[in-house]
């Protein structure tokens, strides 16, 4: 989903298209995909029902699969203003990085996360402290969340206590490529309302990440920019900075 958004955005920047529609869809709640993901150790055991999906929490044990679809219409700013369209947001920068040399096919390399976020911020001419919040992939797996939080800790440095981090998949279930697109829409809605949603079921971070501002309750924020981070099999990491 994140890579599709990047491809569509680049097509507009290069002048290959004036309008692009980006669609993410997922049909995971069927026996074979569920069997495969469970075999790979990605699914939560759901010992606490819906409360079992707890991104970034020290008790996390995997994700709950969801189904859904989401779509965004991208167009050049001149075209949008020319037809008096309601502009919901602006893409400021992308980082698309894949690290396959040191990890297996299911890994979420720290280097890939960090590089993708740094590339997106550089293209957006934005510092980490300028972000209202960061919305990581947050699939609730032990290794995946730890890699993302480590990369975010490195990226933020001394600002780690001032930038809010939230996980949105706990609301919808993990919808695969659809989540990448839906979380852009949800992030823009959060900015417009000045309120970052709580990370559902989050209570306490594991050791080493206590200073990060992962929110377990709704939090008021100011500013007009956020960063969304998405991960894929094979060491894929995509970051995008979006503004109102």
Short mmCIF file of C-alpha atoms in Angstrom, two decimals:
data_model
loop_
_atom_site.label_atom_id
_atom_site.label_comp_id
_atom_site.label_asym_id
_atom_site.label_seq_id
_atom_site.Cartn_x
_atom_site.Cartn_y
_atom_site.Cartn_z
CA UNK A 1 0.00 0.00 0.00
CA UNK A 2 2.73 2.45 0.92
CA UNK A 3 4.68 1.59 -2.22
CA UNK A 4 1.57 2.09 -4.38
CA UNK A 5 1.11 5.53 -2.83
CA UNK A 6 4.76 6.36 -3.54
CA UNK A 7 4.46 5.18 -7.16
CA UNK A 8 1.31 7.23 -7.73
CA UNK A 9 2.85 10.34 -6.19
CA UNK A 10 5.97 10.03 -8.32
CA UNK A 11 3.87 9.69 -11.47
CA UNK A 12 2.34 13.10 -10.72
CA UNK A 13 5.69 14.72 -9.91
CA UNK A 14 7.20 13.44 -13.16
CA UNK A 15 4.24 14.67 -15.16
CA UNK A 16 3.25 11.16 -16.28
CA UNK A 17 -0.26 11.72 -14.93
CA UNK A 18 -2.44 14.51 -13.56
CA UNK A 19 -4.63 12.24 -11.42
CA UNK A 20 -3.97 8.89 -9.76
CA UNK A 21 -6.17 6.63 -7.66
CA UNK A 22 -4.40 4.56 -5.01
CA UNK A 23 -6.27 1.54 -3.67
CA UNK A 24 -5.32 -0.91 -0.95
CA UNK A 25 -7.39 -4.02 -0.28
CA UNK A 26 -7.10 -7.07 1.94
CA UNK A 27 -8.98 -10.37 2.18
CA UNK A 28 -7.15 -12.15 4.97
CA UNK A 29 -10.03 -13.58 7.01
CA UNK A 30 -10.21 -16.87 5.15
CA UNK A 31 -8.78 -20.24 6.23
CA UNK A 32 -5.62 -20.40 4.11
CA UNK A 33 -4.22 -16.89 4.87
CA UNK A 34 -5.06 -17.32 8.56
CA UNK A 35 -3.33 -20.71 8.63
CA UNK A 36 -0.25 -19.28 6.91
CA UNK A 37 0.03 -16.29 9.23
CA UNK A 38 -0.54 -18.39 12.32
CA UNK A 39 2.13 -20.85 11.19
CA UNK A 40 4.54 -17.95 10.77
CA UNK A 41 3.79 -16.84 14.34
CA UNK A 42 2.31 -13.49 13.36
CA UNK A 43 -1.17 -13.81 14.85
CA UNK A 44 -2.19 -13.03 18.41
CA UNK A 45 -3.47 -15.95 20.45
CA UNK A 46 -6.41 -13.70 21.44
CA UNK A 47 -6.40 -14.78 25.06
CA UNK A 48 -8.10 -11.46 25.95
CA UNK A 49 -10.39 -11.26 22.93
CA UNK A 50 -10.22 -7.95 21.03
CA UNK A 51 -8.02 -6.52 23.78
CA UNK A 52 -5.28 -8.93 22.71
CA UNK A 53 -4.20 -6.70 19.81
CA UNK A 54 -1.94 -4.32 21.68
CA UNK A 55 0.66 -2.61 19.46
CA UNK A 56 3.89 -1.57 21.23
CA UNK A 57 2.73 -2.93 24.59
CA UNK A 58 5.15 -5.13 26.51
CA UNK A 59 2.52 -7.95 26.50
CA UNK A 60 1.90 -7.95 22.74
CA UNK A 61 1.84 -11.34 21.01
CA UNK A 62 0.88 -10.60 17.39
CA UNK A 63 -1.97 -9.08 15.43
CA UNK A 64 -5.61 -9.78 14.75
CA UNK A 65 -6.25 -10.03 11.02
CA UNK A 66 -8.83 -7.72 9.48
CA UNK A 67 -10.38 -7.11 6.10
CA UNK A 68 -11.06 -3.89 4.29
CA UNK A 69 -10.22 -1.51 1.51
CA UNK A 70 -9.23 2.13 1.28
CA UNK A 71 -8.59 4.54 -1.56
CA UNK A 72 -7.05 7.97 -2.04
CA UNK A 73 -7.30 10.27 -5.05
CA UNK A 74 -4.08 12.12 -5.80
CA UNK A 75 -3.79 15.04 -8.18
CA UNK A 76 -1.50 17.96 -8.83
CA UNK A 77 -2.14 21.04 -6.72
CA UNK A 78 -2.79 23.20 -9.78
CA UNK A 79 -5.47 20.85 -11.07
CA UNK A 80 -7.10 20.55 -7.65
CA UNK A 81 -7.25 24.31 -7.14
CA UNK A 82 -8.39 24.85 -10.71
CA UNK A 83 -11.51 22.77 -10.15
CA UNK A 84 -12.02 24.21 -6.66
CA UNK A 85 -11.56 20.79 -5.05
CA UNK A 86 -11.49 20.28 -1.30
CA UNK A 87 -7.85 19.42 -0.62
CA UNK A 88 -7.68 17.06 2.35
CA UNK A 89 -3.92 16.87 2.59
CA UNK A 90 -0.59 17.24 0.84
CA UNK A 91 2.17 14.66 0.45
CA UNK A 92 5.45 16.29 1.38
CA UNK A 93 7.98 13.48 1.21
CA UNK A 94 8.56 9.75 0.75
CA UNK A 95 11.16 7.27 1.85
CA UNK A 96 11.08 3.82 0.26
CA UNK A 97 13.84 1.50 1.46
CA UNK A 98 14.38 -2.26 1.33
CA UNK A 99 17.08 -4.09 3.29
CA UNK A 100 17.44 -7.75 2.33
CA UNK A 101 21.11 -8.45 2.87
CA UNK A 102 21.07 -9.10 6.61
CA UNK A 103 17.61 -10.37 7.42
CA UNK A 104 15.27 -13.18 6.53
CA UNK A 105 12.12 -12.77 4.52
CA UNK A 106 9.94 -11.82 7.51
CA UNK A 107 12.30 -9.40 9.18
CA UNK A 108 11.63 -5.72 9.83
CA UNK A 109 15.18 -4.34 9.72
CA UNK A 110 15.89 -1.40 11.98
CA UNK A 111 18.09 0.12 9.25
CA UNK A 112 15.27 0.00 6.69
CA UNK A 113 12.83 1.74 9.05
CA UNK A 114 15.34 4.40 10.00
CA UNK A 115 16.47 5.06 6.42
CA UNK A 116 12.89 5.29 5.11
CA UNK A 117 11.90 7.82 7.76
CA UNK A 118 15.07 9.87 7.27
CA UNK A 119 14.53 9.96 3.49
CA UNK A 120 10.91 11.06 3.88
CA UNK A 121 11.82 13.84 6.32
CA UNK A 122 14.64 15.08 4.11
CA UNK A 123 12.38 15.24 1.05
CA UNK A 124 9.73 17.02 3.12
CA UNK A 125 12.34 19.48 4.47
CA UNK A 126 11.07 18.59 7.90
CA UNK A 127 12.74 17.82 11.23
CA UNK A 128 11.44 15.06 13.51
CA UNK A 129 10.41 17.64 16.11
CA UNK A 130 8.18 19.32 13.49
CA UNK A 131 5.89 16.25 13.40
CA UNK A 132 2.62 16.26 15.31
CA UNK A 133 2.82 12.49 15.60
CA UNK A 134 4.27 9.32 14.09
CA UNK A 135 2.01 6.45 13.06
CA UNK A 136 4.20 3.33 12.72
CA UNK A 137 3.17 0.05 11.14
CA UNK A 138 2.49 -1.32 14.63
CA UNK A 139 1.43 -4.89 13.84
CA UNK A 140 1.82 -6.02 17.43
CA UNK A 141 4.50 -8.67 16.83
CA UNK A 142 7.39 -8.85 19.24
CA UNK A 143 10.20 -8.33 16.72
CA UNK A 144 8.37 -6.02 14.34
CA UNK A 145 7.29 -3.48 16.93
CA UNK A 146 10.68 -3.60 18.62
CA UNK A 147 12.48 -2.80 15.37
CA UNK A 148 10.17 0.13 14.64
CA UNK A 149 10.44 1.55 18.15
CA UNK A 150 14.22 1.23 18.04
CA UNK A 151 14.36 3.08 14.72
CA UNK A 152 12.01 5.80 16.00
CA UNK A 153 14.08 6.20 19.18
CA UNK A 154 17.21 6.69 17.07
CA UNK A 155 15.47 9.08 14.71
CA UNK A 156 14.00 11.29 17.43
CA UNK A 157 17.10 11.37 19.62
CA UNK A 158 16.63 14.00 22.32
CA UNK A 159 13.12 14.76 20.99
CA UNK A 160 11.80 11.27 21.78
CA UNK A 161 9.66 12.55 24.64
CA UNK A 162 8.01 15.31 22.60
CA UNK A 163 6.63 13.50 19.52
CA UNK A 164 3.52 11.37 20.00
CA UNK A 165 3.51 7.80 18.64
CA UNK A 166 0.21 6.06 17.95
CA UNK A 167 -0.82 2.67 16.52
CA UNK A 168 -4.09 2.56 14.58
CA UNK A 169 -4.32 -1.11 13.59
CA UNK A 170 -5.79 -1.96 16.97
CA UNK A 171 -9.00 -0.24 15.79
CA UNK A 172 -9.38 -2.07 12.50
CA UNK A 173 -7.32 -5.21 12.71
CA UNK A 174 -4.36 -5.58 10.38
CA UNK A 175 -5.81 -4.98 6.91
CA UNK A 176 -2.59 -5.45 4.96
CA UNK A 177 -2.20 -2.99 2.09
CA UNK A 178 -5.55 -1.42 3.00
CA UNK A 179 -4.15 -0.31 6.37
CA UNK A 180 -1.33 1.63 4.69
CA UNK A 181 -3.86 3.73 2.77
CA UNK A 182 -6.52 3.95 5.50
CA UNK A 183 -4.02 5.22 8.05
CA UNK A 184 -3.22 8.22 5.86
CA UNK A 185 -6.92 9.16 5.87
CA UNK A 186 -7.18 8.53 9.60
CA UNK A 187 -4.03 10.55 10.27
CA UNK A 188 -5.37 13.54 8.34
CA UNK A 189 -8.64 13.31 10.26
CA UNK A 190 -6.68 13.29 13.51
CA UNK A 191 -4.77 16.42 12.48
CA UNK A 192 -7.93 18.26 11.51
CA UNK A 193 -9.39 17.52 14.91
CA UNK A 194 -6.17 18.24 16.80
CA UNK A 195 -6.58 14.93 18.59
CA UNK A 196 -4.38 11.86 18.16
CA UNK A 197 -6.29 8.62 18.84
CA UNK A 198 -5.16 6.39 21.67
CA UNK A 199 -3.30 3.21 20.84
CA UNK A 200 -5.98 0.79 21.95
CA UNK A 201 -4.99 -1.69 24.66
CA UNK A 202 -1.58 -0.08 25.21
CA UNK A 203 -0.63 0.01 28.89
CA UNK A 204 3.14 -0.14 29.27
CA UNK A 205 6.12 -0.23 26.92
CA UNK A 206 8.85 -2.82 27.23
CA UNK A 207 12.19 -1.83 28.70
CA UNK A 208 14.19 0.67 26.69
CA UNK A 209 11.22 2.47 25.15
CA UNK A 210 9.69 4.12 28.20
CA UNK A 211 10.65 7.62 27.04
CA UNK A 212 8.72 7.33 23.78
CA UNK A 213 5.30 8.98 23.92
CA UNK A 214 3.17 6.01 22.88
CA UNK A 215 -0.30 7.17 23.82
CA UNK A 216 -2.79 4.91 25.57
CA UNK A 217 -5.38 7.66 25.68
CA UNK A 218 -6.54 10.33 23.25
CA UNK A 219 -4.07 13.20 23.14
CA UNK A 220 -4.48 16.76 21.94
CA UNK A 221 -1.80 17.87 19.50
CA UNK A 222 -0.96 20.91 17.44
CA UNK A 223 0.77 21.23 14.10
CA UNK A 224 0.00 20.14 10.57
CA UNK A 225 2.33 17.23 9.76
CA UNK A 226 2.57 13.55 10.58
CA UNK A 227 4.66 10.61 9.44
CA UNK A 228 3.20 7.22 8.54
CA UNK A 229 5.44 4.15 8.43
CA UNK A 230 4.57 0.87 6.69
CA UNK A 231 6.39 -2.46 6.58
CA UNK A 232 6.27 -5.41 4.19
CA UNK A 233 7.74 -8.87 3.90
CA UNK A 234 11.33 -9.06 2.73
CA UNK A 235 12.61 -6.01 4.59
CA UNK A 236 10.41 -3.41 2.88
CA UNK A 237 9.87 -0.11 4.66
CA UNK A 238 7.96 2.93 3.36
CA UNK A 239 7.57 6.26 5.15
CA UNK A 240 5.50 9.22 4.05
CA UNK A 241 5.18 12.72 5.53
CA UNK A 242 1.74 14.25 5.03
CA UNK A 243 0.42 17.68 5.96
CA UNK A 244 -2.96 19.39 6.07
#
